[in-house]
XYZ file of C-alpha atoms in Angstrom:
633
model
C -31.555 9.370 13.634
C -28.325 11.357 13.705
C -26.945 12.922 10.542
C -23.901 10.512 10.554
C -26.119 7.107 10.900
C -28.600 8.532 7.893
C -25.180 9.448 5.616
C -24.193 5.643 6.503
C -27.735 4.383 5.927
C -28.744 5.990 2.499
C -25.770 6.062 0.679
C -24.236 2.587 1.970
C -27.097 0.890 3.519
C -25.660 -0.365 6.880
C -26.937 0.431 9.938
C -24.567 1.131 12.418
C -20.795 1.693 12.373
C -18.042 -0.643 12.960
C -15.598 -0.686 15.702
C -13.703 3.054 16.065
C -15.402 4.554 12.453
C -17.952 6.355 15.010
C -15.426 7.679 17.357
C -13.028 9.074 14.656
C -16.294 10.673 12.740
C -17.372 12.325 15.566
C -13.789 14.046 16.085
C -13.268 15.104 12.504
C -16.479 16.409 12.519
C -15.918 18.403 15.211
C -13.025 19.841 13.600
C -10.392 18.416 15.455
C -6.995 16.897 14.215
C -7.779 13.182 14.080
C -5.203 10.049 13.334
C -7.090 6.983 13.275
C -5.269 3.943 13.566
C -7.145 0.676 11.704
C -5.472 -2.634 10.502
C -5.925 -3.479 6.737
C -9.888 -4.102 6.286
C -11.209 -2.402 9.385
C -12.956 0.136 6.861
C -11.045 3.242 6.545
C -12.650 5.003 3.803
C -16.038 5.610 5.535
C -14.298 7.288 8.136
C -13.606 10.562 5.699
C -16.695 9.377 3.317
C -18.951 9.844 5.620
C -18.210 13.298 7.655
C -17.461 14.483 3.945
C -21.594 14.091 3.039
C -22.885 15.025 6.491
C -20.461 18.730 6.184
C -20.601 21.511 4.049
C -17.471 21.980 1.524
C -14.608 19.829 0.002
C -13.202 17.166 1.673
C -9.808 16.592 -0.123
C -8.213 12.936 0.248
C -4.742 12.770 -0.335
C -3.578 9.381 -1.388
C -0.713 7.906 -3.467
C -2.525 4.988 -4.282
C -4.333 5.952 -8.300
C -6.133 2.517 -8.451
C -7.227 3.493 -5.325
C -8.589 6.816 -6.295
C -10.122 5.462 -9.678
C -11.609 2.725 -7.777
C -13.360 4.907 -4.732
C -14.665 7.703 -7.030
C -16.261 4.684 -9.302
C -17.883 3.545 -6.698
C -18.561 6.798 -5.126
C -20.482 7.701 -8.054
C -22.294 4.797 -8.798
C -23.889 5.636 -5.127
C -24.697 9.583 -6.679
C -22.041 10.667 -4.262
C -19.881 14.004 -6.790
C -16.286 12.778 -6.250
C -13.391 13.107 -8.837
C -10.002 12.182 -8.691
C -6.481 14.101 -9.739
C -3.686 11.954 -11.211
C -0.617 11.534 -13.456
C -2.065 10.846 -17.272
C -4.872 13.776 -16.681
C -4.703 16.809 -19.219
C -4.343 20.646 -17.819
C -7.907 21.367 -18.872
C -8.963 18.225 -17.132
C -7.471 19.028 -14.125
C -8.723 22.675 -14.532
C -12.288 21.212 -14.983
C -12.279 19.218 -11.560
C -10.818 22.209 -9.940
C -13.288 24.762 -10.969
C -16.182 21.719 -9.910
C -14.515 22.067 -6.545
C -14.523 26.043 -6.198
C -18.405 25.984 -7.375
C -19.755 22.638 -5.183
C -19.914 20.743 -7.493
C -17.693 18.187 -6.199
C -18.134 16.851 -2.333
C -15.054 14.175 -2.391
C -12.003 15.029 -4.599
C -9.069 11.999 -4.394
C -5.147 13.908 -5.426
C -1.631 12.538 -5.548
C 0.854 13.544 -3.093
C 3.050 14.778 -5.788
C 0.198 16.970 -7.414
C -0.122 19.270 -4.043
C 3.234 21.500 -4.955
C 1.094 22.193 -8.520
C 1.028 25.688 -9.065
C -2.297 25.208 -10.400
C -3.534 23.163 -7.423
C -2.459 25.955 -5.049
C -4.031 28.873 -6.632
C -7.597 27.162 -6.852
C -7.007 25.786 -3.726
C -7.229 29.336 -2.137
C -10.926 29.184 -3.050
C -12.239 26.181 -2.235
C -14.224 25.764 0.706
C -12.431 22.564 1.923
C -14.359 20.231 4.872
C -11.216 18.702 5.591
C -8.057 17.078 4.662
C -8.044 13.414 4.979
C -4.456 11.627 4.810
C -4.215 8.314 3.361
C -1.377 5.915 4.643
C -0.289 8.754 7.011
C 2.833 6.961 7.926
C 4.557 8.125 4.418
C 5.170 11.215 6.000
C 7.085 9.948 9.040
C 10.911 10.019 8.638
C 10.514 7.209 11.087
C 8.296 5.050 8.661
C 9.179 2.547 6.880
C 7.713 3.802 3.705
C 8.460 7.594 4.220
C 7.993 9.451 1.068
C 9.120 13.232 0.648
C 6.155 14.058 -1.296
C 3.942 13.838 1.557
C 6.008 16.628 3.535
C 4.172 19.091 1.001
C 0.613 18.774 3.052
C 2.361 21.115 5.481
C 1.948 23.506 3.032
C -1.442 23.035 1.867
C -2.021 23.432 5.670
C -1.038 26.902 5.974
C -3.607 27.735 3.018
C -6.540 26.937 5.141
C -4.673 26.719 9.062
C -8.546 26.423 10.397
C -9.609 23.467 8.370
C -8.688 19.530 10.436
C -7.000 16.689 9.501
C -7.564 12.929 9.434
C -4.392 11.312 8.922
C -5.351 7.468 8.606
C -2.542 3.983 8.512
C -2.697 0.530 8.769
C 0.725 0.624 10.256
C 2.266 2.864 13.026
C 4.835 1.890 15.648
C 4.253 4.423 19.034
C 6.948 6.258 17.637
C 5.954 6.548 13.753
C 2.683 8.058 15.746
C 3.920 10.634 17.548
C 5.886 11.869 14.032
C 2.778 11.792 12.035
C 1.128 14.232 14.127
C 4.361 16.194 14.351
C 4.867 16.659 10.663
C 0.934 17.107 9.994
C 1.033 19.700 12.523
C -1.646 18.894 14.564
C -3.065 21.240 17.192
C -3.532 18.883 20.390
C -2.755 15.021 20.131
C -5.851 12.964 19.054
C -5.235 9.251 18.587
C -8.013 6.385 18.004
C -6.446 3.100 17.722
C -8.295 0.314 17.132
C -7.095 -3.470 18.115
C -4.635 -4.737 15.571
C -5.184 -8.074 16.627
C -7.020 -10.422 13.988
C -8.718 -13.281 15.733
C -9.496 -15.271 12.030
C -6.023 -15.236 10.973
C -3.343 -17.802 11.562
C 0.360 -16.421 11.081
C 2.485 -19.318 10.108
C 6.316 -19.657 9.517
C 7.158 -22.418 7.669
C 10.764 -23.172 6.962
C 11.831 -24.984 4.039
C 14.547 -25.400 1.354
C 11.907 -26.190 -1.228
C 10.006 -22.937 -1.127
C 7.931 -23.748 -4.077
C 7.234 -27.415 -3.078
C 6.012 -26.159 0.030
C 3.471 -23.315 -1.344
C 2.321 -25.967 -4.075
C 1.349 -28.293 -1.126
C 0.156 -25.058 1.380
C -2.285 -24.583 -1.467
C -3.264 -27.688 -2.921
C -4.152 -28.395 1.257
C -6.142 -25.209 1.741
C -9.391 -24.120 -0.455
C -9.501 -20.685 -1.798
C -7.988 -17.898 -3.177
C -4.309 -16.531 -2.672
C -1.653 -14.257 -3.165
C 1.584 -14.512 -3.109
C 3.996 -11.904 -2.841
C 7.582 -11.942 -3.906
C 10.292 -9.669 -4.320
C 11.134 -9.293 -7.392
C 9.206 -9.077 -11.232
C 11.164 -11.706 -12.753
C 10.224 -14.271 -9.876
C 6.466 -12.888 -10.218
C 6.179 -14.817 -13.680
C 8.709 -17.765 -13.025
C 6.155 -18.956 -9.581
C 2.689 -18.658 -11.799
C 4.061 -20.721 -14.464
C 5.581 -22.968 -11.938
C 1.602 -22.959 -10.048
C -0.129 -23.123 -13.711
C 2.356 -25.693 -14.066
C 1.412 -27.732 -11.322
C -2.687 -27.244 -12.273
C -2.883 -24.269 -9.804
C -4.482 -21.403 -11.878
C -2.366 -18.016 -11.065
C -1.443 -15.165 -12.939
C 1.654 -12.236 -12.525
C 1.602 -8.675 -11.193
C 4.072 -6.090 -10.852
C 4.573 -2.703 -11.817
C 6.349 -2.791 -14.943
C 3.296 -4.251 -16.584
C 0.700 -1.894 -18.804
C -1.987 -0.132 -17.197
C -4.842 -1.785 -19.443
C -2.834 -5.399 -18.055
C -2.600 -4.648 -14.832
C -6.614 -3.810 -14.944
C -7.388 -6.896 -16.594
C -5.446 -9.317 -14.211
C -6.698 -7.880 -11.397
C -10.100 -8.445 -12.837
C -9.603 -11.829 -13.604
C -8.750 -12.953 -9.951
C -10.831 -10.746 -8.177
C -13.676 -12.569 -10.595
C -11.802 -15.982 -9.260
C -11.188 -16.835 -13.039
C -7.884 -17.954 -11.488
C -6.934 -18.433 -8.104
C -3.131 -17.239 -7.127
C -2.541 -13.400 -7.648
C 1.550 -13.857 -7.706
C 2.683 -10.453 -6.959
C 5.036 -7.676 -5.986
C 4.600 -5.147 -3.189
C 3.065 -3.254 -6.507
C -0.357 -5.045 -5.569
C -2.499 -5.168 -2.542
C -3.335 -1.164 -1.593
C -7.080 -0.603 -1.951
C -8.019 -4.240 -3.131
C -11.199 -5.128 -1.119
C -11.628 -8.922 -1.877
C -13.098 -10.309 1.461
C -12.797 -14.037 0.466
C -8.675 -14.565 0.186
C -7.540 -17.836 2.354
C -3.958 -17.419 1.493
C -0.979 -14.637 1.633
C 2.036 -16.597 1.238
C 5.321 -14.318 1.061
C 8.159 -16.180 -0.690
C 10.469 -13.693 -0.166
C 10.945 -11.985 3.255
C 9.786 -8.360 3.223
C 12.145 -5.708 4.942
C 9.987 -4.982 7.823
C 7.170 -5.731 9.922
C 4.958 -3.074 8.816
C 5.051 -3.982 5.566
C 4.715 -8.233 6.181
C 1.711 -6.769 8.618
C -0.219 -5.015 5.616
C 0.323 -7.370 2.701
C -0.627 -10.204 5.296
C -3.369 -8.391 6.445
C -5.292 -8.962 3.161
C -6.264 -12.133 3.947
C -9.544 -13.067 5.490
C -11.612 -9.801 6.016
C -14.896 -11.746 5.936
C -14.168 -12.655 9.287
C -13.766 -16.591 8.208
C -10.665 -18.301 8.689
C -7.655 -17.551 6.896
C -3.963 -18.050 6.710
C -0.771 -15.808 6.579
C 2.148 -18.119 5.385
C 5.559 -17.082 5.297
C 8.340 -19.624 3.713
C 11.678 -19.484 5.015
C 15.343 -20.686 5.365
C 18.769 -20.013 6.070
C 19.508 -18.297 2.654
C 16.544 -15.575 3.948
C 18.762 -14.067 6.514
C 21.770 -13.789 4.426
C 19.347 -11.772 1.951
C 17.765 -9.491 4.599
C 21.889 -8.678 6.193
C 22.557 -7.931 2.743
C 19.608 -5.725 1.846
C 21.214 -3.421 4.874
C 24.300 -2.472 2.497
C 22.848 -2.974 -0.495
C 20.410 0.064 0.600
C 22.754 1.839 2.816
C 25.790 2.294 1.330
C 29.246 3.421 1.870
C 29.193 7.619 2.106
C 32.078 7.534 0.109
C 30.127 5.420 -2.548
C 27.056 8.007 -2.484
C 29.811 10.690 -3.367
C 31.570 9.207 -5.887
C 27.592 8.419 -7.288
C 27.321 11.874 -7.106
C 30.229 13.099 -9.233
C 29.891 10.773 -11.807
C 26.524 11.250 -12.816
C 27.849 14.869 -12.952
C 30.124 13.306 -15.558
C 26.982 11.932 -16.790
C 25.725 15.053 -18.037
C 28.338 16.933 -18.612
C 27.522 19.252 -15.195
C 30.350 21.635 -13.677
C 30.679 22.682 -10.230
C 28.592 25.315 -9.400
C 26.194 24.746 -12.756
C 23.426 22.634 -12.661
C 20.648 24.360 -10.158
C 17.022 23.320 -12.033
C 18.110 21.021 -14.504
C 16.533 18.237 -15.379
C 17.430 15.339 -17.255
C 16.063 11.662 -17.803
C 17.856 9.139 -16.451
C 18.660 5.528 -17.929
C 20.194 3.898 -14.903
C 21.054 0.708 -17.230
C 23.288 3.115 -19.346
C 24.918 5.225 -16.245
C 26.063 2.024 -14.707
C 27.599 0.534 -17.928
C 29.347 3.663 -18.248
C 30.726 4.240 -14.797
C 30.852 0.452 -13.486
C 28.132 0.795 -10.523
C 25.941 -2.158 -9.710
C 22.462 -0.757 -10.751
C 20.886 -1.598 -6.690
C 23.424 0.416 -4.883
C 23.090 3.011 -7.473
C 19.531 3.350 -7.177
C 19.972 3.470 -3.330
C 22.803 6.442 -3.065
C 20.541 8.295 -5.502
C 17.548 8.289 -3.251
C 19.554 9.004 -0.747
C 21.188 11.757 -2.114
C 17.917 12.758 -2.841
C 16.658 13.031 0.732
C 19.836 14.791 1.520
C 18.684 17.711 -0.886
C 21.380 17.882 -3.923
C 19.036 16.289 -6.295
C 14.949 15.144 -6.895
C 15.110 11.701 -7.802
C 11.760 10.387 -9.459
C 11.842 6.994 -10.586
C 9.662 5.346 -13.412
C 7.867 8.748 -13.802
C 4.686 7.666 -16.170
C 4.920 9.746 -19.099
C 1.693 8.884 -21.042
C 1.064 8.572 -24.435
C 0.469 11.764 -26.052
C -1.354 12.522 -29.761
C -2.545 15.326 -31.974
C -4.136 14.815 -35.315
C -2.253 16.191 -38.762
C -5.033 16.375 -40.809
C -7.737 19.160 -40.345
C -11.242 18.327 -39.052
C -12.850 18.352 -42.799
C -10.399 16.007 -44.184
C -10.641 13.468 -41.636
C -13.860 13.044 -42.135
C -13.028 11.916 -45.892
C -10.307 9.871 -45.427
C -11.778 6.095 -47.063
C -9.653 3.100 -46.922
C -9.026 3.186 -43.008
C -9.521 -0.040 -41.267
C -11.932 -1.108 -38.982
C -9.746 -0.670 -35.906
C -8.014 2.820 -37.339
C -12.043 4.413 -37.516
C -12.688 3.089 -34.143
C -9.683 4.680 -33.070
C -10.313 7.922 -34.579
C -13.852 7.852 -33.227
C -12.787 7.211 -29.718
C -9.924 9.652 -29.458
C -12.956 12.540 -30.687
C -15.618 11.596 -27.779
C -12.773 11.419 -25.646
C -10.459 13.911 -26.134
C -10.131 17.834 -27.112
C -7.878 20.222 -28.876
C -6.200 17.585 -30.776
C -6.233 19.510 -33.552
C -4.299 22.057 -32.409
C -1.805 20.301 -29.880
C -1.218 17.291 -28.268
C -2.823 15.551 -25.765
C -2.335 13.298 -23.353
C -4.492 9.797 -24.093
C -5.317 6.477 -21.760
C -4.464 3.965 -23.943
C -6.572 1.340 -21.588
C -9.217 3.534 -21.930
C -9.110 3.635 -25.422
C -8.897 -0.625 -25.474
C -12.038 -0.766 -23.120
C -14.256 1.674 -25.352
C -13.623 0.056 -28.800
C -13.166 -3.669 -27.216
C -9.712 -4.392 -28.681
C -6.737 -5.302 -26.879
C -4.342 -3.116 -25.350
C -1.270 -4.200 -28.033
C -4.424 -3.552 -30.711
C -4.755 -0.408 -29.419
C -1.068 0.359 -29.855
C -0.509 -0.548 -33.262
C -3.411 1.176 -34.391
C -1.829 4.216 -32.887
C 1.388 3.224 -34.648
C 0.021 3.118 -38.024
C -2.147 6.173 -38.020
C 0.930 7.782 -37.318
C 2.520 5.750 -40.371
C -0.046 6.977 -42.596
C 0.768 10.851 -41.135
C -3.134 10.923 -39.942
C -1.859 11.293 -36.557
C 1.523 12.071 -34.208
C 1.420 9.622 -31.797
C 4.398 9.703 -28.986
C 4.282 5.923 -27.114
C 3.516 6.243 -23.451
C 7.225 5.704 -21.452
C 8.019 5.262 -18.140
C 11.657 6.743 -17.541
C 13.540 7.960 -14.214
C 14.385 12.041 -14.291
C 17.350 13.319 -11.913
C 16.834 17.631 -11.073
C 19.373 19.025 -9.777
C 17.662 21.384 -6.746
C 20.911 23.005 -5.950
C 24.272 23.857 -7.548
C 26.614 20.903 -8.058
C 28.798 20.828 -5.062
C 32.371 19.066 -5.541
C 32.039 15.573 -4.383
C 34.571 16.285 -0.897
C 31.287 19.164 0.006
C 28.693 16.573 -0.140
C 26.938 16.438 3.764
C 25.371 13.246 4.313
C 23.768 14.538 7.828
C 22.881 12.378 10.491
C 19.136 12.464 9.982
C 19.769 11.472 6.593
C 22.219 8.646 6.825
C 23.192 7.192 9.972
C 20.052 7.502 11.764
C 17.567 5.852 8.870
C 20.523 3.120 8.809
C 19.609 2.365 11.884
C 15.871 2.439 11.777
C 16.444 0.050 8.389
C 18.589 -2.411 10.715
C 16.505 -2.294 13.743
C 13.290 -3.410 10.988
C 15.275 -6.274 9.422
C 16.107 -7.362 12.853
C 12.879 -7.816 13.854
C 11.702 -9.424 10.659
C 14.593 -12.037 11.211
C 13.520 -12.854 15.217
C 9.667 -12.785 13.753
C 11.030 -15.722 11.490
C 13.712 -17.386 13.913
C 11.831 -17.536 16.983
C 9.597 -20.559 17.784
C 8.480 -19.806 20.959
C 6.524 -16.922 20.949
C 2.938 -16.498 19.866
C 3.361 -15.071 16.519
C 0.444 -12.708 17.044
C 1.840 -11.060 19.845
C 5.101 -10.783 18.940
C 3.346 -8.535 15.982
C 1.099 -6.466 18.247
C 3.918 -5.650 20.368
C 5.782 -4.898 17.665
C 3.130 -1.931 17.234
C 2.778 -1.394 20.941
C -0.119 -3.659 21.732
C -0.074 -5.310 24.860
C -1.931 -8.545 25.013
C -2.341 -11.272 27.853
C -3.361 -14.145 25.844
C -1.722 -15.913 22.985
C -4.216 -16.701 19.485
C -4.004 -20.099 19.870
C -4.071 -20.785 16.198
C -0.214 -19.718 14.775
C 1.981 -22.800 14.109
C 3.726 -21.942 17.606
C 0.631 -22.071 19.662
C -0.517 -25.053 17.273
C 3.201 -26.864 18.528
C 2.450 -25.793 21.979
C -0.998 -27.434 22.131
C -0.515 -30.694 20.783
C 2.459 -31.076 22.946
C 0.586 -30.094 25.818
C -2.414 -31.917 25.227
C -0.041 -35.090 25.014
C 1.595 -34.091 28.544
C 0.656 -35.237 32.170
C 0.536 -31.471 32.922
C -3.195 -31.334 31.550
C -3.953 -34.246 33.873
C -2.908 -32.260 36.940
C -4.395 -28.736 35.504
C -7.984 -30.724 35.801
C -7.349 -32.261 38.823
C -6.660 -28.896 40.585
C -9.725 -27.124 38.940
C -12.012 -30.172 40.247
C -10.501 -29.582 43.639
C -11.444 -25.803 43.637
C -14.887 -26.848 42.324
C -15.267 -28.945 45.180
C -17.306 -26.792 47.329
C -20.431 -27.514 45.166
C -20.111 -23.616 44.424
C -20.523 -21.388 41.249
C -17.338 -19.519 40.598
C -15.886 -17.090 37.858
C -13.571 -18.312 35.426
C -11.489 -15.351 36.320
C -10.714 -17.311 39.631
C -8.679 -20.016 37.504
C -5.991 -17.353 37.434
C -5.116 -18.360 40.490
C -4.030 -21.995 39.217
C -0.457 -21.362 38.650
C -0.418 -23.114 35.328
C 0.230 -21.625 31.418
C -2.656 -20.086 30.325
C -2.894 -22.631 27.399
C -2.784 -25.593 29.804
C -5.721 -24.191 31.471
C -7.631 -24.271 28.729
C -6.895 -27.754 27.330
C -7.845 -28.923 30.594
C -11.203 -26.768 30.862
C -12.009 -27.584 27.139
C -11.577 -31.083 28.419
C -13.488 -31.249 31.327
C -16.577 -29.381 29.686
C -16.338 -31.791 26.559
C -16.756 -34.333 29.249
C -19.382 -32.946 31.224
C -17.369 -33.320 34.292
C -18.061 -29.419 35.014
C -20.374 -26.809 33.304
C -19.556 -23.083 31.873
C -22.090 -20.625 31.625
C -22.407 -16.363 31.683
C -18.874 -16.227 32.567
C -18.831 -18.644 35.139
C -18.294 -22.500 35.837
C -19.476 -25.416 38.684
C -18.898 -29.016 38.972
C -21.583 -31.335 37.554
C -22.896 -33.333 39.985
């Protein structure tokens, strides 16, 4: 047995691999610059898993996805495999820990932020690390041409020219031709290397339902089909209002979105993953690395702003293979949401500039001061105090952010942080705590060090799983330990920070280049465009028009969206079938076998063809068998 099979076999028990895993295994571990292209489900992770156990070294796996990470080394370990995982929330001597695991072998798999590759630390112990290879997560981030392009992932260039000889696997669910050719451009790849597997998903029916009564419509989409479901939406406050509205209505569904605590987020999850309830209501916040085979159901509410990212989220339903059912809801008010979204994002240069100079204003900046300041930012309280509309804010900050003048980081996670007051000896004879306050204190011991002498960073979650109290328990624990001066405790935050990476510029300086403005305008328009004709049109296999969206070509429609669903039951209703089975009896005249190729030349649709074979075979009129058919005599 080959080295790659036995890696597969003893560690994840399967026999053989599935589709293109085998193919991009064999190039990565040849040390060739991969990019594998596989649609949500078609089992990414064993393609850098697996060449990671069957090589010598490191293979580091750069992801921005934390539940992600947490999730894969959990599971990595629970199979004996030595992985570990660097994130946001992790203390220096943590990270330091993992590192010097890495530089010794002691770690095969190690799972690190985007944002954490520019660490000095990072760098420095990255120099001695014998690394396997890279392996790029949701590659497309680093395409300017993607529609979820983050400037965080430009740093793997970097990290390339510490070890130029080591390969990459860059790995998406979603890359147009073009978004392919940039990944490989900004990863720096030596010769092109491309294995795409077939985007098209045989189980799944895309419908597009319009309606005026959204909500009406999913309550009856879901009282009609069995199962479980999400249901994306756009925004957090809608999250809540459509799971009360589906509790209401005797649907069991619960809320998720990003602004919710890490211990809640956990738990919810948990709860429908365990089908304790049945509708996940969500934001884009949820979906990325959530393997539950059995969901029937992704209804979007809200249009998303592009293909790519309608593809993924829909994508998550049905990945056992049995039928399932992509639903998007949809009226007139949709499209003048999506044209507005265009200004909304992109706005007026003269807008971004006068952004600019007044959150100068803000804090009190001068031209030419500034250059590696940072500051945190309350958007709420900037656009009080200058007037803005906090959307079109947010959007000329990010884009003067890509333009270079400032780093923009939104809802940075600042977690909680403690360090004990009291010495070692007189904790120990502190009487009158509570039952909660010594579980606490026990907890943050086994769990954490040096809080004696500074603070340090806790997991508040963490702490609510170990002593089995609630997360809001947890917190006012915290809260009164500090009251009682046992402990500092500084509440976890999540707050914006503006740097400025370059002198302030007056406002009539500011260069809003092409690349940076007028050419990601138009890659934004050209993706709400073709979410609007995905929704508008009604003649056009909805399948296809998605694969060609990515540069599939496909002769055949699926047969099962609600446009090939119209087009059947019209056409089964139609004389046309009538005459399509006359004119295959009349080639199968000559009492000879043919091949059901040789219906091509019937100058019919390919669906009336079809009806009219399924037809005459349900009939026994003519018989079908190894690829070929006859009349029955």
């Amino acid at each position: 047995m080959d080295r790659y099979k036995e890696v597969l076999r003893r560690y994840w028990g399967y026999d053989d691999f599935r589709g293109i895993q085998r193919d991009i295994i064999e190039s990565i571990g040849s040390g060739k610059d991969t990019l594998g292209l596989m649609p949500t489900g078609g089992g990414k992770s064993v393609t850098f898993q697996v060449p990671a156990l069957a090589g010598d070294g490191v293979c580091i796996v750069v992801t921005p996805l934390i539940a992600l990470m947490k999730d894969q080394v959990a599971n990595l370990k629970r199979r004996g495999i030595r992985s570990a995982a660097i994130y946001s929330g992790l203390s220096h001597d943590e990270i330091l820990t993992i590192l010097e695991n890495c530089v010794f072998g002691a770690v095969r798999i190690l799972y690190i932020s985007p944002e954490r590759l520019s660490s000095q630390l990072f760098q420095t112990k990255l120099r001695h690390i014998k690394v396997s290879f890279f392996a790029i997560d949701e590659a497309h981030c680093i395409s300017q041409w993607g529609y979820d392009f983050r400037p965080s992932y430009l740093k793997i260039s970097d990290i390339r020219r510490l070890h130029p000889d080591v390969p990459v696997l860059a790995l998406t669910a979603t890359a147009t031709p073009e978004v392919v050719d940039d990944i490989q451009d900004k990863l720096g790849f030596k010769e092109k290397r491309v294995f795409k597997m077939s985007f098209e998903r045989k189980n799944l029916a895309y419908i597009v339902r319009r309606t005026m009564d959204k909500q009406g419509e999913l309550i009856h989409i879901l009282e009609c089909v069995d199962g479980c479901a999400i249901v994306y939406v756009r925004s957090r406050r809608r999250a809540k209002e459509v799971s009360d509205i589906l509790n209401g209505n005797g649907i069991t569904a619960t809320f998720y979105h990003a602004g919710l605590e890490n211990a809640e987020k956990d738990k919810r999850q948990k709860d429908w993953q365990e089908d304790k309830v049945r509708v996940m209501v969500a934001t884009n916040a949820f979906g990325m690395g959530i393997d539950k085979p059995d969901v029937r159901i992704v209804a979007h509410i809200d249009c998303p702003n592009s293909i790519e990212a309608y593809f993924q989220e829909a994508g998550r339903a049905g990945r056992d293979g049995n039928k399932a059912y992509a639903v998007m809801l949809y009226n007139d008010g949709d499209r003048v949401k999506l044209t507005k979204r265009i200004s909304e994002t992109f706005p007026e240069k003269e807008y971004i500039k006068q952004v600019y100079e007044h959150l100068a204003y803000f804090y009190q900046v001068a031209v030419g001061a500034g250059y590696g300041m940072t500051f945190e930012f309350n958007i709420d309280k900037f656009c009080r105090n200058f007037k803005h509309f906090p959307v079109p804010a947010d959007a000329a900050l990010k884009i003067l952010n890509r333009a270079g003048y400032i780093e923009y980081t939104e809802e940075q996670d600042s977690n909680a942080r403690v360090m004990f007051t009291v010495s070692r000896d007189n904790l120990y004879r502190l009487k009158n705590n509570s039952v909660n306050e010594d579980k606490i204190i026990v907890a943050l011991l086994r769990n954490y060090g040096g809080l004696f002498s500074d603070y340090n960073f806790i997991d508040e979650s963490l702490l609510a799983t170990q002593t089995e109290m609630k997360p809001h328990e947890v917190y006012l624990t915290l809260k009164l330990l500090d009251a009682k001066h046992i402990i500092k405790f500084i509440p976890r935050k999540k707050i914006p920070h503006i740097r400025y990476t370059q002198r302030r510029e007056d406002s009539e300086h500011i260069i809003l280049g092409k690349d940076v403005y007028e050419d990601r305008k138009r890659q934004f328009i050209q993706r709400i465009n073709a979410i609007m004709e995905y929704v508008s049109v009604d003649d056009t296999c909805r399948s296809r028009m998605l694969l060609g969206y990515f540069g599939e070509k496909t002769n055949h429609d699926c047969g099962v969206c609600d446009v090939c669903m119209e087009r059947n039951k019209t056409l089964t209703n139609s004389d046309a079938i009538a005459e399509t089975q006359a004119e295959i009896m009349a080639m199968l005249n000559d009492n000879k076998r043919h091949y059901i190729t040789e219906l091509n030349a019937i100058k019919r649709p390919y669906e009336q063809i079809d009806a009219a074979l399924a037809y005459l075979i349900s009939e026994e009129k003519i018989s079908r068998i190894d690829g070929m058919i006859y009349a029955d005599n």
